[in-house]
PDB file of C-alpha atoms in Angstrom:
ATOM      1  CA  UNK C 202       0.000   0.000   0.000  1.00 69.00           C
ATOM      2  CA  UNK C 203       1.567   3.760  -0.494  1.00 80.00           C
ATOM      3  CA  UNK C 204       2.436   5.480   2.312  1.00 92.00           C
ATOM      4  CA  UNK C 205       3.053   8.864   2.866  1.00 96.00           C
ATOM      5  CA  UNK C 206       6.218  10.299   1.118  1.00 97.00           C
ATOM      6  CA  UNK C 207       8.212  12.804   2.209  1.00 98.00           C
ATOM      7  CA  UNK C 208      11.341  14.347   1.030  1.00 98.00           C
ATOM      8  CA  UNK C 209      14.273  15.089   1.168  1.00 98.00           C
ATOM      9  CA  UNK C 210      15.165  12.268   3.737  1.00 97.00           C
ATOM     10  CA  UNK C 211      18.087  14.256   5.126  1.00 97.00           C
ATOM     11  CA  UNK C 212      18.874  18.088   4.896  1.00 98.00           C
ATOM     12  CA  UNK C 213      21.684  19.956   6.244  1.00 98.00           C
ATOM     13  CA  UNK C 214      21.659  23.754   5.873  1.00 98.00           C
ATOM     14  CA  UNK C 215      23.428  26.490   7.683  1.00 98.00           C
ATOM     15  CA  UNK C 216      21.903  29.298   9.437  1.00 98.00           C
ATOM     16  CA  UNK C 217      20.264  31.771   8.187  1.00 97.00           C
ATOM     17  CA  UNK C 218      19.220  29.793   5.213  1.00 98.00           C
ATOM     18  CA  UNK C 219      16.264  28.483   3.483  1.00 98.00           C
ATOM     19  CA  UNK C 220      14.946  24.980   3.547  1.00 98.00           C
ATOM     20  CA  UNK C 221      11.594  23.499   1.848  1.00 98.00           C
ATOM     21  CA  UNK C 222      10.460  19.948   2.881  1.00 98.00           C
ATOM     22  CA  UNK C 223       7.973  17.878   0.644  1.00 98.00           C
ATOM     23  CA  UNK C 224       4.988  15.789   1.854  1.00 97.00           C
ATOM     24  CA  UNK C 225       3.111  13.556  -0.088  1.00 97.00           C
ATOM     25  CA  UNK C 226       0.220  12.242   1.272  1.00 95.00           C
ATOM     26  CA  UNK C 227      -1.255   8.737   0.557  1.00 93.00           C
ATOM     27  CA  UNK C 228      -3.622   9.344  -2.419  1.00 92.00           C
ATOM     28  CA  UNK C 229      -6.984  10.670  -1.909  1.00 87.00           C
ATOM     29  CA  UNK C 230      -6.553  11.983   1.276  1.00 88.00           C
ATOM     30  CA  UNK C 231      -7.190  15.453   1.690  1.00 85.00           C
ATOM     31  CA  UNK C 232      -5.680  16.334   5.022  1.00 89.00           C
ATOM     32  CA  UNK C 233      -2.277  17.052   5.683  1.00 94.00           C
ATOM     33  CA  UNK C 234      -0.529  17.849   9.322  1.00 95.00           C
ATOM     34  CA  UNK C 235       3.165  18.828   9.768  1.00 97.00           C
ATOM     35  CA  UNK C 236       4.998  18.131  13.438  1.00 97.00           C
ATOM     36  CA  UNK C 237       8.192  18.580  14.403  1.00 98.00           C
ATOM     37  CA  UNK C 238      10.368  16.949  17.019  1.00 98.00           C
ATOM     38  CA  UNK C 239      13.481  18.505  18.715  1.00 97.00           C
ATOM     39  CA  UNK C 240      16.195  16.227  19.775  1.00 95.00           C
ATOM     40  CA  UNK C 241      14.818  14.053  22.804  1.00 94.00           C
ATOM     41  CA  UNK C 242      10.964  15.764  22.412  1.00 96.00           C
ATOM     42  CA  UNK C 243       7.614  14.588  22.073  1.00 97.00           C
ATOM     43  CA  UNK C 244       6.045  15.795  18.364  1.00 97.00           C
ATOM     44  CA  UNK C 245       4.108  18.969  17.996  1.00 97.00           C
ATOM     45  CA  UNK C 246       1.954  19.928  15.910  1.00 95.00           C
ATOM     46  CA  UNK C 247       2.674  22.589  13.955  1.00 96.00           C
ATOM     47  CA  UNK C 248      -0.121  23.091  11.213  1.00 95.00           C
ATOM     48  CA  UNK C 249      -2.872  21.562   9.276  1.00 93.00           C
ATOM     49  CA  UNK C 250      -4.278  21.710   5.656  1.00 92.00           C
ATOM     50  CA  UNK C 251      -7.958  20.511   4.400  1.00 89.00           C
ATOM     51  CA  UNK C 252      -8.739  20.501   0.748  1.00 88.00           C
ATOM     52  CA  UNK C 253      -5.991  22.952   0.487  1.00 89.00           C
ATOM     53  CA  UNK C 254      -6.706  25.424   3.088  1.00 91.00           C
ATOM     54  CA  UNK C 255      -5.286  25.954   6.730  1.00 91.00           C
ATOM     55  CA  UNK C 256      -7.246  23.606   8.850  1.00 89.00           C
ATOM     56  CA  UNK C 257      -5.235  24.681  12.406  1.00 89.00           C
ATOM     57  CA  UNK C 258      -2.409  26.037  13.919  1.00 91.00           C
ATOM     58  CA  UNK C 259       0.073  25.231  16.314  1.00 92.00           C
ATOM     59  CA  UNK C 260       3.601  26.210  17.494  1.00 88.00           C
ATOM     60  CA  UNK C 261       4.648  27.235  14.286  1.00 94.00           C
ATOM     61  CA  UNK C 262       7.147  30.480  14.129  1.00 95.00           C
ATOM     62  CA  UNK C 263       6.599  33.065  11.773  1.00 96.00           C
ATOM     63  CA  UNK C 264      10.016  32.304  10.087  1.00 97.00           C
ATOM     64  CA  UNK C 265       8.071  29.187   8.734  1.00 97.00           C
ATOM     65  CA  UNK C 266       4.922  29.004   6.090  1.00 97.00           C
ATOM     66  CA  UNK C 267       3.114  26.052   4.271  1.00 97.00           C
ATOM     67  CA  UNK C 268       0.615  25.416   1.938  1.00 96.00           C
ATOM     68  CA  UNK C 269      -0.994  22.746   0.241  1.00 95.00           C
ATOM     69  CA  UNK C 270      -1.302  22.353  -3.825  1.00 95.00           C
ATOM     70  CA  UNK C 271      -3.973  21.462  -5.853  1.00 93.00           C
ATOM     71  CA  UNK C 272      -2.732  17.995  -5.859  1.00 93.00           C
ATOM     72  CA  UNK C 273      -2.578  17.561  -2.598  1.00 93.00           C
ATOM     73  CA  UNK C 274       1.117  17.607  -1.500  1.00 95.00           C
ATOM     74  CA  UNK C 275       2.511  20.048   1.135  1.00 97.00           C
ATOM     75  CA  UNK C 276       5.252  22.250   1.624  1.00 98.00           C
ATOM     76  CA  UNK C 277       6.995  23.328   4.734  1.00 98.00           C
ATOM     77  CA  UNK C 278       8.987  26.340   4.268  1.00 98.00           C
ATOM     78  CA  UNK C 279      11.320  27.822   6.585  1.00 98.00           C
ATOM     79  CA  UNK C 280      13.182  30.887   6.390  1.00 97.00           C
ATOM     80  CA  UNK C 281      16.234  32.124   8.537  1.00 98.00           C
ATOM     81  CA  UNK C 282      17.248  29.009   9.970  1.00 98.00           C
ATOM     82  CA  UNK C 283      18.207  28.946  13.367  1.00 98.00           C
ATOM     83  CA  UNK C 284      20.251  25.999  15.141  1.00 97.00           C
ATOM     84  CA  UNK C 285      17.162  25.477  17.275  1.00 97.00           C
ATOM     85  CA  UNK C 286      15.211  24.118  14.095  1.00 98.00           C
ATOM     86  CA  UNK C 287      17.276  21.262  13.716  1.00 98.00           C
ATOM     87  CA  UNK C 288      14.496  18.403  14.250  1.00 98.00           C
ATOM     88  CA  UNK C 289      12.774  15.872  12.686  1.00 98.00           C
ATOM     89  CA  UNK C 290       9.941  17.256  10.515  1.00 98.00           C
ATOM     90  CA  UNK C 291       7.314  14.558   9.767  1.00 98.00           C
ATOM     91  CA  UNK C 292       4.074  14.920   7.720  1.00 97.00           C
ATOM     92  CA  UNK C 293       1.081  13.038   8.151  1.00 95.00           C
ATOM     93  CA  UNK C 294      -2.132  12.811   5.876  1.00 92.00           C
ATOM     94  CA  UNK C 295      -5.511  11.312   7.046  1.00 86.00           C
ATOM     95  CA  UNK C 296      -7.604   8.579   5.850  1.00 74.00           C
ATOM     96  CA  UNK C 297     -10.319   6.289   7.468  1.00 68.00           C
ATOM     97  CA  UNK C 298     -10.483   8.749  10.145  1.00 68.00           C
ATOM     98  CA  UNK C 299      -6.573   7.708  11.209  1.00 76.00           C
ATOM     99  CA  UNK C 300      -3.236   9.697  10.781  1.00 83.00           C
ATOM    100  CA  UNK C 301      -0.499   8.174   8.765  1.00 89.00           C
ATOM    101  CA  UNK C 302       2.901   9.226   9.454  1.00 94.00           C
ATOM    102  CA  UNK C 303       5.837   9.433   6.961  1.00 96.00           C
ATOM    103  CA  UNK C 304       9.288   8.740   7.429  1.00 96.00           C
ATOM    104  CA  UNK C 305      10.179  12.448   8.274  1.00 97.00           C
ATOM    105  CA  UNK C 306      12.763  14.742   7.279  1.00 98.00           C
ATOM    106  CA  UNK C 307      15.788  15.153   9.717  1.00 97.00           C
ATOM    107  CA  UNK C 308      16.890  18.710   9.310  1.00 98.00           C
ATOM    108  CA  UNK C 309      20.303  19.653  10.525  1.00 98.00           C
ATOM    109  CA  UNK C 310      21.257  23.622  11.120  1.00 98.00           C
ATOM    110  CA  UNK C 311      24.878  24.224  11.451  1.00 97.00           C
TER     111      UNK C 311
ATOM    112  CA  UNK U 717      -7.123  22.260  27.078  1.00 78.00           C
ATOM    113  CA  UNK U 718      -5.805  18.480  26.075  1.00 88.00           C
ATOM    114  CA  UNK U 719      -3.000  16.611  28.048  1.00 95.00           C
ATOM    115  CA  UNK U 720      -1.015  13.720  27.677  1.00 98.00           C
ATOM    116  CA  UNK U 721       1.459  12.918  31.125  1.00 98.00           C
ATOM    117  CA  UNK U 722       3.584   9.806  30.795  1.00 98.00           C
ATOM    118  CA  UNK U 723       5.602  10.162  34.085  1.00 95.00           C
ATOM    119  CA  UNK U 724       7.979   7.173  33.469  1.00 97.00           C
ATOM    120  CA  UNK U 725      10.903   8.704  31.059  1.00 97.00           C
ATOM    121  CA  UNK U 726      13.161   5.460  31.176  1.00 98.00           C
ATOM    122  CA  UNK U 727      11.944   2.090  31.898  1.00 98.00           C
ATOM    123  CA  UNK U 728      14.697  -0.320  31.630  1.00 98.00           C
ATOM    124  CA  UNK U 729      14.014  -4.431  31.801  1.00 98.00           C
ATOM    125  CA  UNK U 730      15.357  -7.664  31.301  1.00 98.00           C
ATOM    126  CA  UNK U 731      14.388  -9.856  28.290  1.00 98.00           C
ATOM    127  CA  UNK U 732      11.316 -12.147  29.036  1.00 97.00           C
ATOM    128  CA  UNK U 733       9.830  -9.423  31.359  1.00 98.00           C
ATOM    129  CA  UNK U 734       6.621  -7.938  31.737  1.00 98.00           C
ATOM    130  CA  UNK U 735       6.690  -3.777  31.241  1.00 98.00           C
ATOM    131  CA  UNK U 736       3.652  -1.603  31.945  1.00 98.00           C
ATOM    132  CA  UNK U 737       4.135   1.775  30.240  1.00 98.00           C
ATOM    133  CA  UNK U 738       1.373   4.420  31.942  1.00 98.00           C
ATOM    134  CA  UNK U 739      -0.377   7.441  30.282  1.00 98.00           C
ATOM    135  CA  UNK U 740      -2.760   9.721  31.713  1.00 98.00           C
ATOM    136  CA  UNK U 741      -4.574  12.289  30.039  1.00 98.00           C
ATOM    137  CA  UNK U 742      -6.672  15.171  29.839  1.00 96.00           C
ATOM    138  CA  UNK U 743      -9.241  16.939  27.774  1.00 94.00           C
ATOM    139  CA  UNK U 744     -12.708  18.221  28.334  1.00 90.00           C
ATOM    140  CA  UNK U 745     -14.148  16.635  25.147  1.00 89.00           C
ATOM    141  CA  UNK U 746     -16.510  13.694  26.034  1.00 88.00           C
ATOM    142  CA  UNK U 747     -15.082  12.729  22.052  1.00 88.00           C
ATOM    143  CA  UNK U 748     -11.684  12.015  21.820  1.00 90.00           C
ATOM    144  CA  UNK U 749      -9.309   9.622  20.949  1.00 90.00           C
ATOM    145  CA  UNK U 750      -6.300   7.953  22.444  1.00 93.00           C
ATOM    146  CA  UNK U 751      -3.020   6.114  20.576  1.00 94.00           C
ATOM    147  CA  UNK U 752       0.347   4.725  20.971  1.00 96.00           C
ATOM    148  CA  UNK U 753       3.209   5.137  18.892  1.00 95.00           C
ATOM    149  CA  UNK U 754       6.515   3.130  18.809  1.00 96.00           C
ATOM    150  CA  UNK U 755       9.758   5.731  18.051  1.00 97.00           C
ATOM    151  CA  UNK U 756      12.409   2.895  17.139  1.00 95.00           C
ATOM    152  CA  UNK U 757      16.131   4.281  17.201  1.00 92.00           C
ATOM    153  CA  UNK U 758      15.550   4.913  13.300  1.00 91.00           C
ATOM    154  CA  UNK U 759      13.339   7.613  13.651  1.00 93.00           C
ATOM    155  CA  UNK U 760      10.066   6.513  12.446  1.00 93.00           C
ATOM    156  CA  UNK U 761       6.440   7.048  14.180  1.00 94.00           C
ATOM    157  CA  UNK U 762       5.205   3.137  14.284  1.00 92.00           C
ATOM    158  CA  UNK U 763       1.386   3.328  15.096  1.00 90.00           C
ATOM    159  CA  UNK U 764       0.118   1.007  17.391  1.00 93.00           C
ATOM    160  CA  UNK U 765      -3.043   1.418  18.615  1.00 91.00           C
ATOM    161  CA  UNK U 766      -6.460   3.716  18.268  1.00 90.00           C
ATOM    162  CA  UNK U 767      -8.890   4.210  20.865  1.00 91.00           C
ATOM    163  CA  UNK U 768     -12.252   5.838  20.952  1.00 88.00           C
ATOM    164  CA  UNK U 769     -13.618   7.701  23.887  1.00 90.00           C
ATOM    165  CA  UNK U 770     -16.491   5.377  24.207  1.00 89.00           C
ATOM    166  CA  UNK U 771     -14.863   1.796  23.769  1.00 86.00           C
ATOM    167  CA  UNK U 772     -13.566   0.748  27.080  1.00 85.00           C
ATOM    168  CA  UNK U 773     -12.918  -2.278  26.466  1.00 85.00           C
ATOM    169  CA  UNK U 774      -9.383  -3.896  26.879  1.00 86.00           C
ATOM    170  CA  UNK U 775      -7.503  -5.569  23.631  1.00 87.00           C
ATOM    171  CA  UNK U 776      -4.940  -7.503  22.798  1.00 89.00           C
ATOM    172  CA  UNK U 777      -2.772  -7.778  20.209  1.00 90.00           C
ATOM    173  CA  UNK U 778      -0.357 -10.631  20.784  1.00 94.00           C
ATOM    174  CA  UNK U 779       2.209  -9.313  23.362  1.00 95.00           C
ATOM    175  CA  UNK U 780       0.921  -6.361  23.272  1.00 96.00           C
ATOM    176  CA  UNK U 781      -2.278  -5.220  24.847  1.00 95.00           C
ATOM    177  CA  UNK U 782      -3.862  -1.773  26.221  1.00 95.00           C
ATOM    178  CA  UNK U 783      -6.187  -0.821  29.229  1.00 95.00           C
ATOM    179  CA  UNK U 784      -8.090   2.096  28.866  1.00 95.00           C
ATOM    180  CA  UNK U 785     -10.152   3.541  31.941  1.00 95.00           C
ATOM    181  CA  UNK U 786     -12.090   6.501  31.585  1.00 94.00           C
ATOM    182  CA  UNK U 787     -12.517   6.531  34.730  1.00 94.00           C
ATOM    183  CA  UNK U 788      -8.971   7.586  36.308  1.00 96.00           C
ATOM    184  CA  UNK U 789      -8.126   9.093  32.783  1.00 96.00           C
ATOM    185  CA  UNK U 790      -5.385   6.825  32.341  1.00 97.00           C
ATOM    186  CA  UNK U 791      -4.817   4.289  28.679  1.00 97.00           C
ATOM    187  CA  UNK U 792      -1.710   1.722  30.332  1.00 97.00           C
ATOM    188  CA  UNK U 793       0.098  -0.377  27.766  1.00 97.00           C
ATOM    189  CA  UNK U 794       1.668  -3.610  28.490  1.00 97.00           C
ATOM    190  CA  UNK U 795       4.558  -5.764  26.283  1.00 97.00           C
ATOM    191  CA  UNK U 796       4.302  -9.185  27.866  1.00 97.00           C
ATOM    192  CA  UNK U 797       7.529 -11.144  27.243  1.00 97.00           C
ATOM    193  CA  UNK U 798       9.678  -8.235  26.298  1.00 97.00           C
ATOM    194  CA  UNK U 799      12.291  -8.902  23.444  1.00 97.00           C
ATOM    195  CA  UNK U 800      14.994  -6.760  22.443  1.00 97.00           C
ATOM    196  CA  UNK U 801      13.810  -5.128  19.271  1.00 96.00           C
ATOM    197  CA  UNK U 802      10.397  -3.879  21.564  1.00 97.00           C
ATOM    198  CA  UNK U 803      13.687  -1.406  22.986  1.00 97.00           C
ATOM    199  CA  UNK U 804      12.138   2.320  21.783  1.00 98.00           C
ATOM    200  CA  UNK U 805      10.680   5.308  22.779  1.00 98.00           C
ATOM    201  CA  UNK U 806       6.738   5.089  22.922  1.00 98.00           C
ATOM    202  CA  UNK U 807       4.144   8.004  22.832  1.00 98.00           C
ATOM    203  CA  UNK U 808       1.179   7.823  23.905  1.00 98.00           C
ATOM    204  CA  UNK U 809      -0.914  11.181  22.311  1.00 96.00           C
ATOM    205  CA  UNK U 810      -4.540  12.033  22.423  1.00 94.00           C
ATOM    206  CA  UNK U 811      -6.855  14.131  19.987  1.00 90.00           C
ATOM    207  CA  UNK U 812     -10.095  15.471  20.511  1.00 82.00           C
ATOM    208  CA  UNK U 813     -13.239  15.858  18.086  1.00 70.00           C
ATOM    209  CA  UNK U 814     -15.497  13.470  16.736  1.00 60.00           C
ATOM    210  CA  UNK U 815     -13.965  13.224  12.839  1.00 58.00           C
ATOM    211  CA  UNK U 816     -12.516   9.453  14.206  1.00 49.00           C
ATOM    212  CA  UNK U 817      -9.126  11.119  14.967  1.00 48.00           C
ATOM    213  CA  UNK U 818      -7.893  13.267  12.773  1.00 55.00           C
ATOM    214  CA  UNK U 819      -7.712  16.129  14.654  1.00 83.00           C
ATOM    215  CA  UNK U 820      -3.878  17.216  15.294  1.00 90.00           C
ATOM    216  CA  UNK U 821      -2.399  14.926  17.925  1.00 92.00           C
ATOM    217  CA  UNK U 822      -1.276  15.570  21.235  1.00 94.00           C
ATOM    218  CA  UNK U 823       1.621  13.948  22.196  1.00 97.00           C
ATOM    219  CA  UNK U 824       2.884  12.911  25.943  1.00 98.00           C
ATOM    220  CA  UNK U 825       7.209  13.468  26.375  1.00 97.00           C
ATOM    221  CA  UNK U 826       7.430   9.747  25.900  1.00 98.00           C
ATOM    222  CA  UNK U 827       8.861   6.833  27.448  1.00 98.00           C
ATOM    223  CA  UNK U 828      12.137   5.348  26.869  1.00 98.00           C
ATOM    224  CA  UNK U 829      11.767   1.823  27.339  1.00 98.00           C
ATOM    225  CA  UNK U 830      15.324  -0.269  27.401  1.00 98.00           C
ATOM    226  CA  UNK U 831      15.450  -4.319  26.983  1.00 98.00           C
ATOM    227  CA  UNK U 832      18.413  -5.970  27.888  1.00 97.00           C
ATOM    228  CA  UNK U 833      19.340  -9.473  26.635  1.00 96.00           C
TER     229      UNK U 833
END
Protein backbone atom coordinates (compact mmCIF):
# COMPACT_ATOMS: atom_id res chain seq x y z
CA UNK A 1 0.00 0.00 0.00
CA UNK A 2 1.57 3.76 -0.49
CA UNK A 3 2.44 5.48 2.31
CA UNK A 4 3.05 8.86 2.87
CA UNK A 5 6.22 10.30 1.12
CA UNK A 6 8.21 12.80 2.21
CA UNK A 7 11.34 14.35 1.03
CA UNK A 8 14.27 15.09 1.17
CA UNK A 9 15.16 12.27 3.74
CA UNK A 10 18.09 14.26 5.13
CA UNK A 11 18.87 18.09 4.90
CA UNK A 12 21.68 19.96 6.24
CA UNK A 13 21.66 23.75 5.87
CA UNK A 14 23.43 26.49 7.68
CA UNK A 15 21.90 29.30 9.44
CA UNK A 16 20.26 31.77 8.19
CA UNK A 17 19.22 29.79 5.21
CA UNK A 18 16.26 28.48 3.48
CA UNK A 19 14.95 24.98 3.55
CA UNK A 20 11.59 23.50 1.85
CA UNK A 21 10.46 19.95 2.88
CA UNK A 22 7.97 17.88 0.64
CA UNK A 23 4.99 15.79 1.85
CA UNK A 24 3.11 13.56 -0.09
CA UNK A 25 0.22 12.24 1.27
CA UNK A 26 -1.26 8.74 0.56
CA UNK A 27 -3.62 9.34 -2.42
CA UNK A 28 -6.98 10.67 -1.91
CA UNK A 29 -6.55 11.98 1.28
CA UNK A 30 -7.19 15.45 1.69
CA UNK A 31 -5.68 16.33 5.02
CA UNK A 32 -2.28 17.05 5.68
CA UNK A 33 -0.53 17.85 9.32
CA UNK A 34 3.17 18.83 9.77
CA UNK A 35 5.00 18.13 13.44
CA UNK A 36 8.19 18.58 14.40
CA UNK A 37 10.37 16.95 17.02
CA UNK A 38 13.48 18.50 18.71
CA UNK A 39 16.19 16.23 19.77
CA UNK A 40 14.82 14.05 22.80
CA UNK A 41 10.96 15.76 22.41
CA UNK A 42 7.61 14.59 22.07
CA UNK A 43 6.05 15.79 18.36
CA UNK A 44 4.11 18.97 18.00
CA UNK A 45 1.95 19.93 15.91
CA UNK A 46 2.67 22.59 13.96
CA UNK A 47 -0.12 23.09 11.21
CA UNK A 48 -2.87 21.56 9.28
CA UNK A 49 -4.28 21.71 5.66
CA UNK A 50 -7.96 20.51 4.40
CA UNK A 51 -8.74 20.50 0.75
CA UNK A 52 -5.99 22.95 0.49
CA UNK A 53 -6.71 25.42 3.09
CA UNK A 54 -5.29 25.95 6.73
CA UNK A 55 -7.25 23.61 8.85
CA UNK A 56 -5.24 24.68 12.41
CA UNK A 57 -2.41 26.04 13.92
CA UNK A 58 0.07 25.23 16.31
CA UNK A 59 3.60 26.21 17.49
CA UNK A 60 4.65 27.24 14.29
CA UNK A 61 7.15 30.48 14.13
CA UNK A 62 6.60 33.06 11.77
CA UNK A 63 10.02 32.30 10.09
CA UNK A 64 8.07 29.19 8.73
CA UNK A 65 4.92 29.00 6.09
CA UNK A 66 3.11 26.05 4.27
CA UNK A 67 0.62 25.42 1.94
CA UNK A 68 -0.99 22.75 0.24
CA UNK A 69 -1.30 22.35 -3.82
CA UNK A 70 -3.97 21.46 -5.85
CA UNK A 71 -2.73 17.99 -5.86
CA UNK A 72 -2.58 17.56 -2.60
CA UNK A 73 1.12 17.61 -1.50
CA UNK A 74 2.51 20.05 1.14
CA UNK A 75 5.25 22.25 1.62
CA UNK A 76 7.00 23.33 4.73
CA UNK A 77 8.99 26.34 4.27
CA UNK A 78 11.32 27.82 6.59
CA UNK A 79 13.18 30.89 6.39
CA UNK A 80 16.23 32.12 8.54
CA UNK A 81 17.25 29.01 9.97
CA UNK A 82 18.21 28.95 13.37
CA UNK A 83 20.25 26.00 15.14
CA UNK A 84 17.16 25.48 17.28
CA UNK A 85 15.21 24.12 14.09
CA UNK A 86 17.28 21.26 13.72
CA UNK A 87 14.50 18.40 14.25
CA UNK A 88 12.77 15.87 12.69
CA UNK A 89 9.94 17.26 10.52
CA UNK A 90 7.31 14.56 9.77
CA UNK A 91 4.07 14.92 7.72
CA UNK A 92 1.08 13.04 8.15
CA UNK A 93 -2.13 12.81 5.88
CA UNK A 94 -5.51 11.31 7.05
CA UNK A 95 -7.60 8.58 5.85
CA UNK A 96 -10.32 6.29 7.47
CA UNK A 97 -10.48 8.75 10.15
CA UNK A 98 -6.57 7.71 11.21
CA UNK A 99 -3.24 9.70 10.78
CA UNK A 100 -0.50 8.17 8.77
CA UNK A 101 2.90 9.23 9.45
CA UNK A 102 5.84 9.43 6.96
CA UNK A 103 9.29 8.74 7.43
CA UNK A 104 10.18 12.45 8.27
CA UNK A 105 12.76 14.74 7.28
CA UNK A 106 15.79 15.15 9.72
CA UNK A 107 16.89 18.71 9.31
CA UNK A 108 20.30 19.65 10.52
CA UNK A 109 21.26 23.62 11.12
CA UNK A 110 24.88 24.22 11.45
CA UNK B 1 -7.12 22.26 27.08
CA UNK B 2 -5.80 18.48 26.07
CA UNK B 3 -3.00 16.61 28.05
CA UNK B 4 -1.02 13.72 27.68
CA UNK B 5 1.46 12.92 31.13
CA UNK B 6 3.58 9.81 30.80
CA UNK B 7 5.60 10.16 34.09
CA UNK B 8 7.98 7.17 33.47
CA UNK B 9 10.90 8.70 31.06
CA UNK B 10 13.16 5.46 31.18
CA UNK B 11 11.94 2.09 31.90
CA UNK B 12 14.70 -0.32 31.63
CA UNK B 13 14.01 -4.43 31.80
CA UNK B 14 15.36 -7.66 31.30
CA UNK B 15 14.39 -9.86 28.29
CA UNK B 16 11.32 -12.15 29.04
CA UNK B 17 9.83 -9.42 31.36
CA UNK B 18 6.62 -7.94 31.74
CA UNK B 19 6.69 -3.78 31.24
CA UNK B 20 3.65 -1.60 31.94
CA UNK B 21 4.14 1.78 30.24
CA UNK B 22 1.37 4.42 31.94
CA UNK B 23 -0.38 7.44 30.28
CA UNK B 24 -2.76 9.72 31.71
CA UNK B 25 -4.57 12.29 30.04
CA UNK B 26 -6.67 15.17 29.84
CA UNK B 27 -9.24 16.94 27.77
CA UNK B 28 -12.71 18.22 28.33
CA UNK B 29 -14.15 16.63 25.15
CA UNK B 30 -16.51 13.69 26.03
CA UNK B 31 -15.08 12.73 22.05
CA UNK B 32 -11.68 12.02 21.82
CA UNK B 33 -9.31 9.62 20.95
CA UNK B 34 -6.30 7.95 22.44
CA UNK B 35 -3.02 6.11 20.58
CA UNK B 36 0.35 4.73 20.97
CA UNK B 37 3.21 5.14 18.89
CA UNK B 38 6.52 3.13 18.81
CA UNK B 39 9.76 5.73 18.05
CA UNK B 40 12.41 2.89 17.14
CA UNK B 41 16.13 4.28 17.20
CA UNK B 42 15.55 4.91 13.30
CA UNK B 43 13.34 7.61 13.65
CA UNK B 44 10.07 6.51 12.45
CA UNK B 45 6.44 7.05 14.18
CA UNK B 46 5.21 3.14 14.28
CA UNK B 47 1.39 3.33 15.10
CA UNK B 48 0.12 1.01 17.39
CA UNK B 49 -3.04 1.42 18.61
CA UNK B 50 -6.46 3.72 18.27
CA UNK B 51 -8.89 4.21 20.86
CA UNK B 52 -12.25 5.84 20.95
CA UNK B 53 -13.62 7.70 23.89
CA UNK B 54 -16.49 5.38 24.21
CA UNK B 55 -14.86 1.80 23.77
CA UNK B 56 -13.57 0.75 27.08
CA UNK B 57 -12.92 -2.28 26.47
CA UNK B 58 -9.38 -3.90 26.88
CA UNK B 59 -7.50 -5.57 23.63
CA UNK B 60 -4.94 -7.50 22.80
CA UNK B 61 -2.77 -7.78 20.21
CA UNK B 62 -0.36 -10.63 20.78
CA UNK B 63 2.21 -9.31 23.36
CA UNK B 64 0.92 -6.36 23.27
CA UNK B 65 -2.28 -5.22 24.85
CA UNK B 66 -3.86 -1.77 26.22
CA UNK B 67 -6.19 -0.82 29.23
CA UNK B 68 -8.09 2.10 28.87
CA UNK B 69 -10.15 3.54 31.94
CA UNK B 70 -12.09 6.50 31.58
CA UNK B 71 -12.52 6.53 34.73
CA UNK B 72 -8.97 7.59 36.31
CA UNK B 73 -8.13 9.09 32.78
CA UNK B 74 -5.39 6.82 32.34
CA UNK B 75 -4.82 4.29 28.68
CA UNK B 76 -1.71 1.72 30.33
CA UNK B 77 0.10 -0.38 27.77
CA UNK B 78 1.67 -3.61 28.49
CA UNK B 79 4.56 -5.76 26.28
CA UNK B 80 4.30 -9.19 27.87
CA UNK B 81 7.53 -11.14 27.24
CA UNK B 82 9.68 -8.24 26.30
CA UNK B 83 12.29 -8.90 23.44
CA UNK B 84 14.99 -6.76 22.44
CA UNK B 85 13.81 -5.13 19.27
CA UNK B 86 10.40 -3.88 21.56
CA UNK B 87 13.69 -1.41 22.99
CA UNK B 88 12.14 2.32 21.78
CA UNK B 89 10.68 5.31 22.78
CA UNK B 90 6.74 5.09 22.92
CA UNK B 91 4.14 8.00 22.83
CA UNK B 92 1.18 7.82 23.91
CA UNK B 93 -0.91 11.18 22.31
CA UNK B 94 -4.54 12.03 22.42
CA UNK B 95 -6.86 14.13 19.99
CA UNK B 96 -10.09 15.47 20.51
CA UNK B 97 -13.24 15.86 18.09
CA UNK B 98 -15.50 13.47 16.74
CA UNK B 99 -13.96 13.22 12.84
CA UNK B 100 -12.52 9.45 14.21
CA UNK B 101 -9.13 11.12 14.97
CA UNK B 102 -7.89 13.27 12.77
CA UNK B 103 -7.71 16.13 14.65
CA UNK B 104 -3.88 17.22 15.29
CA UNK B 105 -2.40 14.93 17.92
CA UNK B 106 -1.28 15.57 21.24
CA UNK B 107 1.62 13.95 22.20
CA UNK B 108 2.88 12.91 25.94
CA UNK B 109 7.21 13.47 26.37
CA UNK B 110 7.43 9.75 25.90
CA UNK B 111 8.86 6.83 27.45
CA UNK B 112 12.14 5.35 26.87
CA UNK B 113 11.77 1.82 27.34
CA UNK B 114 15.32 -0.27 27.40
CA UNK B 115 15.45 -4.32 26.98
CA UNK B 116 18.41 -5.97 27.89
CA UNK B 117 19.34 -9.47 26.63
Amino acid sequence: AAGVIQSPRHLIKEKRETATLKCYPIPRHDTVYWYQQGPGQDPQFLISFYEKMQSDKGSIPDRFSAQQFSDYHSELNMSSLELGDSALYFCASRGDNEQYFGPGTRLTVT
Amino acid sequence: AQKVTQAQTEISVVEKEDVTLDCVYETRDTTYYLFWYKQPPSGELVFLIRRNSFDEQNEISGRYSWNFQKSTSSFNFTITASQVVDSAVYFCALSEGDQGGSEKLVFGKGTKLTVNP
